[in-house]
Short mmCIF file of N, CA and C in Angstrom, two decimals:
data_model
loop_
_atom_site.label_atom_id
_atom_site.label_comp_id
_atom_site.label_asym_id
_atom_site.label_seq_id
_atom_site.Cartn_x
_atom_site.Cartn_y
_atom_site.Cartn_z
N MET A 1204 -120.43 54.97 40.69
CA MET A 1204 -121.31 54.00 40.09
C MET A 1204 -122.22 54.72 39.11
N ALA A 1205 -122.28 54.23 37.88
CA ALA A 1205 -123.13 54.87 36.87
C ALA A 1205 -124.57 54.39 37.02
N VAL A 1206 -125.48 55.34 37.06
CA VAL A 1206 -126.91 55.05 37.10
C VAL A 1206 -127.45 55.42 35.74
N ASP A 1207 -128.07 54.45 35.05
CA ASP A 1207 -128.59 54.74 33.72
C ASP A 1207 -130.08 55.08 33.79
N GLU A 1208 -130.69 55.23 32.61
CA GLU A 1208 -132.09 55.64 32.56
C GLU A 1208 -133.03 54.60 33.19
N LEU A 1209 -132.78 53.30 32.98
CA LEU A 1209 -133.62 52.28 33.59
C LEU A 1209 -133.47 52.30 35.11
N ASP A 1210 -132.25 52.45 35.59
CA ASP A 1210 -132.03 52.57 37.04
C ASP A 1210 -132.84 53.73 37.61
N THR A 1211 -132.81 54.85 36.89
CA THR A 1211 -133.54 56.04 37.34
C THR A 1211 -135.03 55.76 37.40
N ARG A 1212 -135.56 55.07 36.39
CA ARG A 1212 -136.99 54.74 36.39
C ARG A 1212 -137.32 53.79 37.54
N ILE A 1213 -136.42 52.86 37.83
CA ILE A 1213 -136.62 51.93 38.95
C ILE A 1213 -136.63 52.70 40.27
N LEU A 1214 -135.66 53.59 40.46
CA LEU A 1214 -135.57 54.36 41.69
C LEU A 1214 -136.79 55.25 41.88
N ARG A 1215 -137.26 55.84 40.80
CA ARG A 1215 -138.46 56.68 40.87
C ARG A 1215 -139.64 55.86 41.36
N LEU A 1216 -139.83 54.68 40.80
CA LEU A 1216 -140.94 53.82 41.24
C LEU A 1216 -140.80 53.43 42.70
N LEU A 1217 -139.59 53.09 43.12
CA LEU A 1217 -139.37 52.72 44.52
C LEU A 1217 -139.73 53.87 45.46
N LEU A 1218 -139.41 55.09 45.07
CA LEU A 1218 -139.72 56.25 45.90
C LEU A 1218 -141.20 56.60 45.87
N GLU A 1219 -141.82 56.49 44.70
CA GLU A 1219 -143.22 56.87 44.57
C GLU A 1219 -144.19 55.79 45.04
N GLN A 1220 -143.80 54.52 44.87
CA GLN A 1220 -144.69 53.40 45.21
C GLN A 1220 -143.90 52.35 45.99
N PRO A 1221 -143.50 52.66 47.23
CA PRO A 1221 -142.59 51.78 47.97
C PRO A 1221 -143.19 50.43 48.36
N ARG A 1222 -144.50 50.27 48.35
CA ARG A 1222 -145.10 49.02 48.79
C ARG A 1222 -145.52 48.10 47.64
N THR A 1223 -145.08 48.41 46.45
CA THR A 1223 -145.43 47.61 45.28
C THR A 1223 -144.49 46.42 45.16
N SER A 1224 -144.98 45.34 44.59
CA SER A 1224 -144.16 44.13 44.43
C SER A 1224 -143.18 44.27 43.26
N VAL A 1225 -142.14 43.46 43.30
CA VAL A 1225 -141.15 43.44 42.21
C VAL A 1225 -141.84 43.06 40.90
N ARG A 1226 -142.75 42.13 40.97
CA ARG A 1226 -143.48 41.72 39.76
C ARG A 1226 -144.23 42.90 39.15
N GLU A 1227 -144.89 43.70 40.00
CA GLU A 1227 -145.64 44.86 39.50
C GLU A 1227 -144.69 45.93 38.97
N TYR A 1228 -143.57 46.15 39.63
CA TYR A 1228 -142.58 47.10 39.11
C TYR A 1228 -142.13 46.68 37.71
N ALA A 1229 -141.85 45.40 37.54
CA ALA A 1229 -141.39 44.89 36.24
C ALA A 1229 -142.47 45.13 35.18
N ARG A 1230 -143.74 44.88 35.54
CA ARG A 1230 -144.83 45.09 34.59
C ARG A 1230 -144.92 46.56 34.19
N VAL A 1231 -144.88 47.46 35.17
CA VAL A 1231 -144.99 48.90 34.91
C VAL A 1231 -143.83 49.38 34.04
N LEU A 1232 -142.64 48.88 34.30
CA LEU A 1232 -141.45 49.31 33.56
C LEU A 1232 -141.30 48.61 32.21
N GLY A 1233 -142.04 47.51 32.02
CA GLY A 1233 -141.94 46.78 30.77
C GLY A 1233 -140.64 46.01 30.63
N VAL A 1234 -140.13 45.49 31.75
CA VAL A 1234 -138.91 44.68 31.72
C VAL A 1234 -139.19 43.35 32.38
N ALA A 1235 -138.34 42.37 32.11
CA ALA A 1235 -138.49 41.06 32.74
C ALA A 1235 -138.23 41.17 34.24
N ARG A 1236 -138.93 40.33 35.00
CA ARG A 1236 -138.77 40.35 36.45
C ARG A 1236 -137.31 40.07 36.83
N GLY A 1237 -136.65 39.15 36.12
CA GLY A 1237 -135.25 38.83 36.39
C GLY A 1237 -134.34 40.03 36.16
N THR A 1238 -134.62 40.78 35.10
CA THR A 1238 -133.84 41.99 34.80
C THR A 1238 -134.00 43.00 35.93
N LEU A 1239 -135.24 43.19 36.36
CA LEU A 1239 -135.50 44.14 37.43
C LEU A 1239 -134.81 43.69 38.72
N GLN A 1240 -134.92 42.42 39.05
CA GLN A 1240 -134.30 41.92 40.28
C GLN A 1240 -132.78 42.08 40.23
N ALA A 1241 -132.18 41.81 39.07
CA ALA A 1241 -130.74 41.97 38.93
C ALA A 1241 -130.34 43.44 39.13
N ARG A 1242 -131.13 44.35 38.58
CA ARG A 1242 -130.86 45.79 38.76
C ARG A 1242 -130.98 46.18 40.23
N LEU A 1243 -132.05 45.71 40.89
CA LEU A 1243 -132.24 46.03 42.31
C LEU A 1243 -131.07 45.49 43.14
N ASP A 1244 -130.66 44.26 42.85
CA ASP A 1244 -129.53 43.66 43.58
C ASP A 1244 -128.27 44.49 43.39
N ARG A 1245 -128.00 44.94 42.15
CA ARG A 1245 -126.81 45.75 41.88
C ARG A 1245 -126.90 47.10 42.58
N LEU A 1246 -128.08 47.72 42.55
CA LEU A 1246 -128.25 49.02 43.20
C LEU A 1246 -128.05 48.90 44.72
N GLU A 1247 -128.48 47.80 45.30
CA GLU A 1247 -128.24 47.56 46.73
C GLU A 1247 -126.77 47.29 46.99
N ARG A 1248 -126.16 46.44 46.19
CA ARG A 1248 -124.75 46.08 46.36
C ARG A 1248 -123.85 47.31 46.23
N ASP A 1249 -124.21 48.22 45.31
CA ASP A 1249 -123.42 49.43 45.07
C ASP A 1249 -123.73 50.54 46.07
N GLY A 1250 -124.68 50.30 46.97
CA GLY A 1250 -124.99 51.29 48.00
C GLY A 1250 -125.93 52.40 47.57
N VAL A 1251 -126.53 52.28 46.38
CA VAL A 1251 -127.49 53.29 45.95
C VAL A 1251 -128.78 53.13 46.76
N ILE A 1252 -129.26 51.91 46.87
CA ILE A 1252 -130.42 51.60 47.71
C ILE A 1252 -129.86 51.16 49.06
N THR A 1253 -130.20 51.90 50.11
CA THR A 1253 -129.61 51.62 51.41
C THR A 1253 -130.60 51.05 52.42
N GLY A 1254 -131.86 50.99 52.08
CA GLY A 1254 -132.83 50.44 53.02
C GLY A 1254 -134.17 50.23 52.35
N THR A 1255 -134.96 49.39 52.95
CA THR A 1255 -136.28 49.13 52.40
C THR A 1255 -137.36 49.21 53.47
N GLY A 1256 -136.98 49.63 54.66
CA GLY A 1256 -137.93 49.69 55.76
C GLY A 1256 -138.83 50.91 55.66
N PRO A 1257 -139.80 50.99 56.54
CA PRO A 1257 -140.71 52.14 56.52
C PRO A 1257 -140.05 53.40 57.07
N SER A 1258 -140.53 54.54 56.64
CA SER A 1258 -140.11 55.81 57.23
C SER A 1258 -141.00 56.04 58.45
N LEU A 1259 -140.38 56.37 59.56
CA LEU A 1259 -141.13 56.58 60.79
C LEU A 1259 -141.11 58.05 61.18
N SER A 1260 -142.14 58.49 61.85
CA SER A 1260 -142.25 59.87 62.30
C SER A 1260 -141.91 59.95 63.78
N PRO A 1261 -140.81 60.63 64.14
CA PRO A 1261 -140.51 60.81 65.56
C PRO A 1261 -141.65 61.54 66.29
N ALA A 1262 -142.29 62.50 65.61
CA ALA A 1262 -143.39 63.23 66.24
C ALA A 1262 -144.54 62.28 66.59
N ALA A 1263 -144.86 61.37 65.69
CA ALA A 1263 -145.93 60.41 65.96
C ALA A 1263 -145.53 59.42 67.04
N LEU A 1264 -144.23 59.28 67.28
CA LEU A 1264 -143.73 58.42 68.36
C LEU A 1264 -143.58 59.19 69.66
N GLY A 1265 -144.15 60.41 69.70
CA GLY A 1265 -144.12 61.19 70.93
C GLY A 1265 -142.93 62.11 71.09
N HIS A 1266 -142.18 62.34 70.01
CA HIS A 1266 -140.98 63.20 70.06
C HIS A 1266 -141.10 64.29 68.98
N PRO A 1267 -141.97 65.28 69.20
CA PRO A 1267 -142.21 66.30 68.17
C PRO A 1267 -141.14 67.39 68.08
N VAL A 1268 -140.28 67.52 69.07
CA VAL A 1268 -139.25 68.57 69.06
C VAL A 1268 -138.04 68.05 68.28
N LEU A 1269 -137.60 68.84 67.32
CA LEU A 1269 -136.43 68.50 66.51
C LEU A 1269 -135.39 69.59 66.70
N ALA A 1270 -134.17 69.17 66.98
CA ALA A 1270 -133.07 70.12 67.15
C ALA A 1270 -131.82 69.59 66.47
N PHE A 1271 -130.97 70.51 66.09
CA PHE A 1271 -129.67 70.18 65.53
C PHE A 1271 -128.64 70.63 66.56
N VAL A 1272 -127.86 69.70 67.03
CA VAL A 1272 -126.87 70.01 68.06
C VAL A 1272 -125.48 69.85 67.47
N HIS A 1273 -124.74 70.96 67.47
CA HIS A 1273 -123.35 70.96 67.05
C HIS A 1273 -122.52 70.61 68.27
N ILE A 1274 -121.57 69.71 68.10
CA ILE A 1274 -120.75 69.28 69.24
C ILE A 1274 -119.28 69.50 68.90
N GLU A 1275 -118.61 70.22 69.79
CA GLU A 1275 -117.17 70.41 69.66
C GLU A 1275 -116.49 69.37 70.54
N VAL A 1276 -115.50 68.68 69.97
CA VAL A 1276 -114.87 67.54 70.63
C VAL A 1276 -113.39 67.82 70.88
N THR A 1277 -112.89 67.35 72.01
CA THR A 1277 -111.47 67.42 72.32
C THR A 1277 -110.71 66.68 71.22
N GLN A 1278 -109.62 67.26 70.76
CA GLN A 1278 -108.84 66.66 69.70
C GLN A 1278 -108.46 65.23 70.06
N GLY A 1279 -108.65 64.32 69.09
CA GLY A 1279 -108.29 62.93 69.29
C GLY A 1279 -109.41 62.07 69.89
N HIS A 1280 -110.56 62.67 70.18
CA HIS A 1280 -111.65 61.93 70.81
C HIS A 1280 -112.90 61.79 69.93
N LEU A 1281 -112.76 62.12 68.66
CA LEU A 1281 -113.93 62.10 67.77
C LEU A 1281 -114.58 60.72 67.70
N ASP A 1282 -113.80 59.68 67.55
CA ASP A 1282 -114.36 58.33 67.47
C ASP A 1282 -115.04 57.91 68.77
N ASP A 1283 -114.42 58.26 69.90
CA ASP A 1283 -115.00 57.91 71.20
C ASP A 1283 -116.34 58.60 71.40
N VAL A 1284 -116.39 59.88 71.07
CA VAL A 1284 -117.65 60.62 71.22
C VAL A 1284 -118.68 60.09 70.24
N GLY A 1285 -118.27 59.81 69.02
CA GLY A 1285 -119.19 59.23 68.04
C GLY A 1285 -119.79 57.93 68.52
N ASP A 1286 -118.96 57.07 69.10
CA ASP A 1286 -119.46 55.81 69.65
C ASP A 1286 -120.44 56.05 70.79
N ALA A 1287 -120.15 57.04 71.65
CA ALA A 1287 -121.03 57.34 72.78
C ALA A 1287 -122.37 57.89 72.29
N LEU A 1288 -122.36 58.66 71.20
CA LEU A 1288 -123.61 59.21 70.65
C LEU A 1288 -124.56 58.10 70.20
N ALA A 1289 -123.99 57.02 69.72
CA ALA A 1289 -124.82 55.90 69.24
C ALA A 1289 -125.64 55.29 70.37
N ALA A 1290 -125.26 55.52 71.62
CA ALA A 1290 -125.99 54.97 72.76
C ALA A 1290 -127.12 55.89 73.24
N VAL A 1291 -127.27 57.06 72.62
CA VAL A 1291 -128.31 58.02 73.01
C VAL A 1291 -129.48 57.85 72.04
N PRO A 1292 -130.61 57.28 72.48
CA PRO A 1292 -131.70 56.97 71.54
C PRO A 1292 -132.32 58.20 70.88
N GLU A 1293 -132.23 59.36 71.50
CA GLU A 1293 -132.83 60.56 70.92
C GLU A 1293 -132.02 61.14 69.77
N ILE A 1294 -130.80 60.65 69.59
CA ILE A 1294 -129.99 61.08 68.45
C ILE A 1294 -130.34 60.17 67.28
N VAL A 1295 -130.95 60.77 66.27
CA VAL A 1295 -131.38 59.97 65.12
C VAL A 1295 -130.37 59.99 63.98
N GLU A 1296 -129.46 60.96 64.01
CA GLU A 1296 -128.38 61.02 63.02
C GLU A 1296 -127.22 61.79 63.63
N ALA A 1297 -126.02 61.46 63.20
CA ALA A 1297 -124.83 62.21 63.62
C ALA A 1297 -123.82 62.17 62.49
N PHE A 1298 -123.20 63.32 62.23
CA PHE A 1298 -122.23 63.45 61.16
C PHE A 1298 -121.00 64.18 61.68
N SER A 1299 -119.81 63.75 61.24
CA SER A 1299 -118.63 64.58 61.49
C SER A 1299 -118.66 65.65 60.39
N ILE A 1300 -118.27 66.87 60.75
CA ILE A 1300 -118.42 68.00 59.85
C ILE A 1300 -117.18 68.89 59.86
N THR A 1301 -117.14 69.79 58.90
CA THR A 1301 -116.15 70.87 58.91
C THR A 1301 -116.85 72.12 59.43
N GLY A 1302 -116.10 73.16 59.66
CA GLY A 1302 -116.71 74.41 60.11
C GLY A 1302 -116.81 74.47 61.62
N GLY A 1303 -117.88 75.12 62.10
CA GLY A 1303 -118.07 75.32 63.54
C GLY A 1303 -118.50 74.05 64.25
N GLY A 1304 -117.57 73.42 64.88
CA GLY A 1304 -117.86 72.18 65.58
C GLY A 1304 -117.26 70.99 64.86
N ASP A 1305 -117.35 69.84 65.50
CA ASP A 1305 -116.80 68.61 64.93
C ASP A 1305 -117.87 67.63 64.50
N LEU A 1306 -119.01 67.68 65.21
CA LEU A 1306 -120.11 66.76 64.94
C LEU A 1306 -121.41 67.56 64.83
N LEU A 1307 -122.30 67.09 63.99
CA LEU A 1307 -123.63 67.66 63.90
C LEU A 1307 -124.61 66.51 64.12
N THR A 1308 -125.49 66.67 65.10
CA THR A 1308 -126.46 65.63 65.40
C THR A 1308 -127.87 66.15 65.18
N ARG A 1309 -128.74 65.25 64.78
CA ARG A 1309 -130.17 65.54 64.70
C ARG A 1309 -130.79 64.85 65.90
N VAL A 1310 -131.41 65.63 66.76
CA VAL A 1310 -131.93 65.14 68.03
C VAL A 1310 -133.43 65.36 68.08
N VAL A 1311 -134.16 64.36 68.56
CA VAL A 1311 -135.60 64.51 68.77
C VAL A 1311 -135.89 64.40 70.26
N ALA A 1312 -136.96 65.08 70.68
CA ALA A 1312 -137.31 65.09 72.11
C ALA A 1312 -138.82 65.21 72.28
N ARG A 1313 -139.28 64.84 73.47
CA ARG A 1313 -140.71 64.93 73.78
C ARG A 1313 -141.16 66.38 73.93
N ASP A 1314 -140.29 67.19 74.52
CA ASP A 1314 -140.58 68.61 74.75
C ASP A 1314 -139.25 69.31 75.01
N ASN A 1315 -139.31 70.61 75.29
CA ASN A 1315 -138.07 71.37 75.48
C ASN A 1315 -137.31 70.92 76.72
N ALA A 1316 -138.01 70.54 77.77
CA ALA A 1316 -137.32 70.07 78.98
C ALA A 1316 -136.57 68.77 78.69
N HIS A 1317 -137.19 67.88 77.93
CA HIS A 1317 -136.53 66.64 77.54
C HIS A 1317 -135.31 66.95 76.67
N LEU A 1318 -135.45 67.91 75.76
CA LEU A 1318 -134.32 68.31 74.92
C LEU A 1318 -133.16 68.80 75.78
N GLU A 1319 -133.47 69.60 76.80
CA GLU A 1319 -132.42 70.07 77.69
C GLU A 1319 -131.73 68.91 78.39
N ASP A 1320 -132.51 67.90 78.81
CA ASP A 1320 -131.91 66.72 79.45
C ASP A 1320 -130.96 65.99 78.50
N VAL A 1321 -131.37 65.87 77.24
CA VAL A 1321 -130.52 65.20 76.25
C VAL A 1321 -129.23 66.00 76.05
N ILE A 1322 -129.35 67.31 75.94
CA ILE A 1322 -128.16 68.15 75.75
C ILE A 1322 -127.22 68.04 76.95
N GLN A 1323 -127.78 68.01 78.14
CA GLN A 1323 -126.96 67.86 79.34
C GLN A 1323 -126.22 66.52 79.32
N LYS A 1324 -126.91 65.49 78.83
CA LYS A 1324 -126.27 64.17 78.70
C LYS A 1324 -125.09 64.26 77.72
N LEU A 1325 -125.29 64.99 76.61
CA LEU A 1325 -124.23 65.13 75.61
C LEU A 1325 -123.04 65.90 76.18
N ILE A 1326 -123.33 66.97 76.91
CA ILE A 1326 -122.26 67.79 77.48
C ILE A 1326 -121.42 66.99 78.46
N SER A 1327 -122.05 66.02 79.13
CA SER A 1327 -121.31 65.24 80.14
C SER A 1327 -120.48 64.10 79.54
N LEU A 1328 -120.58 63.87 78.25
CA LEU A 1328 -119.79 62.80 77.63
C LEU A 1328 -118.31 63.16 77.65
N PRO A 1329 -117.45 62.20 78.00
CA PRO A 1329 -116.01 62.47 77.96
C PRO A 1329 -115.58 62.85 76.54
N GLY A 1330 -114.85 63.94 76.44
CA GLY A 1330 -114.36 64.40 75.14
C GLY A 1330 -115.19 65.52 74.54
N VAL A 1331 -116.38 65.79 75.10
CA VAL A 1331 -117.21 66.88 74.57
C VAL A 1331 -116.78 68.17 75.25
N VAL A 1332 -116.43 69.18 74.44
CA VAL A 1332 -115.99 70.47 74.96
C VAL A 1332 -117.19 71.40 75.14
N ARG A 1333 -118.03 71.51 74.10
CA ARG A 1333 -119.22 72.37 74.17
C ARG A 1333 -120.20 71.96 73.09
N THR A 1334 -121.43 72.43 73.27
CA THR A 1334 -122.47 72.18 72.28
C THR A 1334 -123.13 73.50 71.89
N ARG A 1335 -123.74 73.50 70.74
CA ARG A 1335 -124.57 74.62 70.28
C ARG A 1335 -125.82 74.01 69.67
N THR A 1336 -126.97 74.46 70.13
CA THR A 1336 -128.22 73.85 69.71
C THR A 1336 -129.08 74.82 68.92
N GLU A 1337 -129.65 74.31 67.84
CA GLU A 1337 -130.62 75.06 67.04
C GLU A 1337 -131.89 74.23 66.97
N VAL A 1338 -133.01 74.81 67.40
CA VAL A 1338 -134.28 74.11 67.40
C VAL A 1338 -134.99 74.39 66.07
N ALA A 1339 -135.46 73.34 65.42
CA ALA A 1339 -136.20 73.48 64.17
C ALA A 1339 -137.61 73.96 64.49
N LEU A 1340 -138.09 74.96 63.76
CA LEU A 1340 -139.43 75.48 63.98
C LEU A 1340 -140.45 74.80 63.07
N ARG A 1341 -140.13 74.68 61.80
CA ARG A 1341 -141.05 74.08 60.85
C ARG A 1341 -140.25 73.49 59.69
N GLU A 1342 -140.67 72.34 59.24
CA GLU A 1342 -140.02 71.71 58.09
C GLU A 1342 -140.46 72.43 56.82
N ARG A 1343 -139.52 72.94 56.07
CA ARG A 1343 -139.82 73.67 54.83
C ARG A 1343 -139.70 72.79 53.60
N VAL A 1344 -138.74 71.89 53.61
CA VAL A 1344 -138.57 70.92 52.53
C VAL A 1344 -138.38 69.57 53.20
N PRO A 1345 -139.35 68.68 53.06
CA PRO A 1345 -139.20 67.37 53.70
C PRO A 1345 -138.08 66.57 53.03
N HIS A 1346 -137.55 65.61 53.79
CA HIS A 1346 -136.51 64.75 53.23
C HIS A 1346 -137.03 64.17 51.92
N ARG A 1347 -136.25 64.30 50.88
CA ARG A 1347 -136.67 63.82 49.56
C ARG A 1347 -135.46 63.48 48.74
N LEU A 1348 -135.62 62.54 47.85
CA LEU A 1348 -134.54 62.19 46.94
C LEU A 1348 -135.02 62.15 45.49
N LEU A 1349 -136.32 62.19 45.28
CA LEU A 1349 -136.84 62.11 43.91
C LEU A 1349 -136.29 63.21 43.00
N PRO A 1350 -136.24 64.48 43.41
CA PRO A 1350 -135.65 65.48 42.51
C PRO A 1350 -134.20 65.17 42.13
N LEU A 1351 -133.44 64.62 43.08
CA LEU A 1351 -132.05 64.24 42.78
C LEU A 1351 -132.02 63.08 41.79
N VAL A 1352 -132.87 62.08 42.01
CA VAL A 1352 -132.94 60.94 41.09
C VAL A 1352 -133.30 61.43 39.69
N GLU A 1353 -134.26 62.34 39.60
CA GLU A 1353 -134.65 62.86 38.29
C GLU A 1353 -133.51 63.62 37.62
N ALA A 1354 -132.75 64.40 38.40
CA ALA A 1354 -131.61 65.13 37.84
C ALA A 1354 -130.54 64.17 37.35
N VAL A 1355 -130.28 63.11 38.13
CA VAL A 1355 -129.30 62.10 37.72
C VAL A 1355 -129.78 61.42 36.44
N GLY A 1356 -131.08 61.14 36.38
CA GLY A 1356 -131.63 60.50 35.18
C GLY A 1356 -131.51 61.37 33.94
N ARG A 1357 -131.74 62.68 34.10
CA ARG A 1357 -131.58 63.59 32.96
C ARG A 1357 -130.13 63.59 32.49
N THR A 1358 -129.20 63.59 33.42
CA THR A 1358 -127.77 63.55 33.08
C THR A 1358 -127.43 62.24 32.38
N ALA A 1359 -127.97 61.12 32.91
CA ALA A 1359 -127.71 59.81 32.29
C ALA A 1359 -128.28 59.78 30.88
N GLY A 1360 -129.46 60.37 30.69
CA GLY A 1360 -130.07 60.40 29.37
C GLY A 1360 -129.25 61.20 28.38
N LYS A 1361 -128.69 62.31 28.82
CA LYS A 1361 -127.84 63.13 27.95
C LYS A 1361 -126.56 62.39 27.58
N ARG A 1362 -125.99 61.66 28.58
CA ARG A 1362 -124.76 60.90 28.30
C ARG A 1362 -125.03 59.79 27.30
N SER A 1363 -126.15 59.08 27.48
CA SER A 1363 -126.41 57.94 26.60
C SER A 1363 -126.77 58.40 25.19
N SER A 1364 -127.48 59.53 25.06
CA SER A 1364 -127.82 60.02 23.71
C SER A 1364 -126.58 60.59 23.03
N ALA A 1365 -125.68 61.18 23.78
CA ALA A 1365 -124.45 61.70 23.20
C ALA A 1365 -123.53 60.57 22.75
N ALA A 1366 -123.66 59.41 23.37
CA ALA A 1366 -122.79 58.28 23.04
C ALA A 1366 -123.30 57.51 21.81
N ARG A 1367 -124.53 57.75 21.41
CA ARG A 1367 -125.08 57.04 20.25
C ARG A 1367 -124.39 57.50 18.96
N PRO A 1368 -124.20 56.57 18.01
CA PRO A 1368 -123.58 56.95 16.73
C PRO A 1368 -124.40 58.05 16.06
N GLY A 1369 -123.73 58.99 15.45
CA GLY A 1369 -124.38 60.09 14.78
C GLY A 1369 -124.62 61.29 15.69
N ASN A 1370 -124.28 61.14 16.96
CA ASN A 1370 -124.46 62.24 17.91
C ASN A 1370 -123.12 62.80 18.36
N GLU A 1371 -122.10 62.65 17.55
CA GLU A 1371 -120.80 63.17 17.92
C GLU A 1371 -120.82 64.68 17.85
N LEU A 1372 -120.02 65.29 18.66
CA LEU A 1372 -119.95 66.77 18.67
C LEU A 1372 -118.99 67.27 17.66
#
């Protein structure tokens, strides 16, 4: 899906000012409200915008321990284990991966003892062969997408200026 310069400006505003109204976004961007709404609808339909809810802090919810648990799965049981992981509330994300292990999960816990209980629960799931856990000590780069949006926007800007008449190579 091609993201153009206006899309990039819209995404930047959504990331920087998530609680602003569509009307205010349109005013700031200097576009009609209908144009902005159509762009937002397309970005959602194309899967660029995947959610509009608040970001929550597991630590503020009483789960300050963050760990990454690699899970090795018996061949042919990846889907079953993936489905079982969805029933564990402390798993906030899970990905199938290449390399060492089959799944990578992001797990939150109240403390180290709770983390051990969660890992024991994972080990007991049918199809799980072994786990390897890495505990996060400190967040060095928080989850962010604005630098990526800006890079995509710069690329879109270069493409659109190169496509203008008189800019042929």
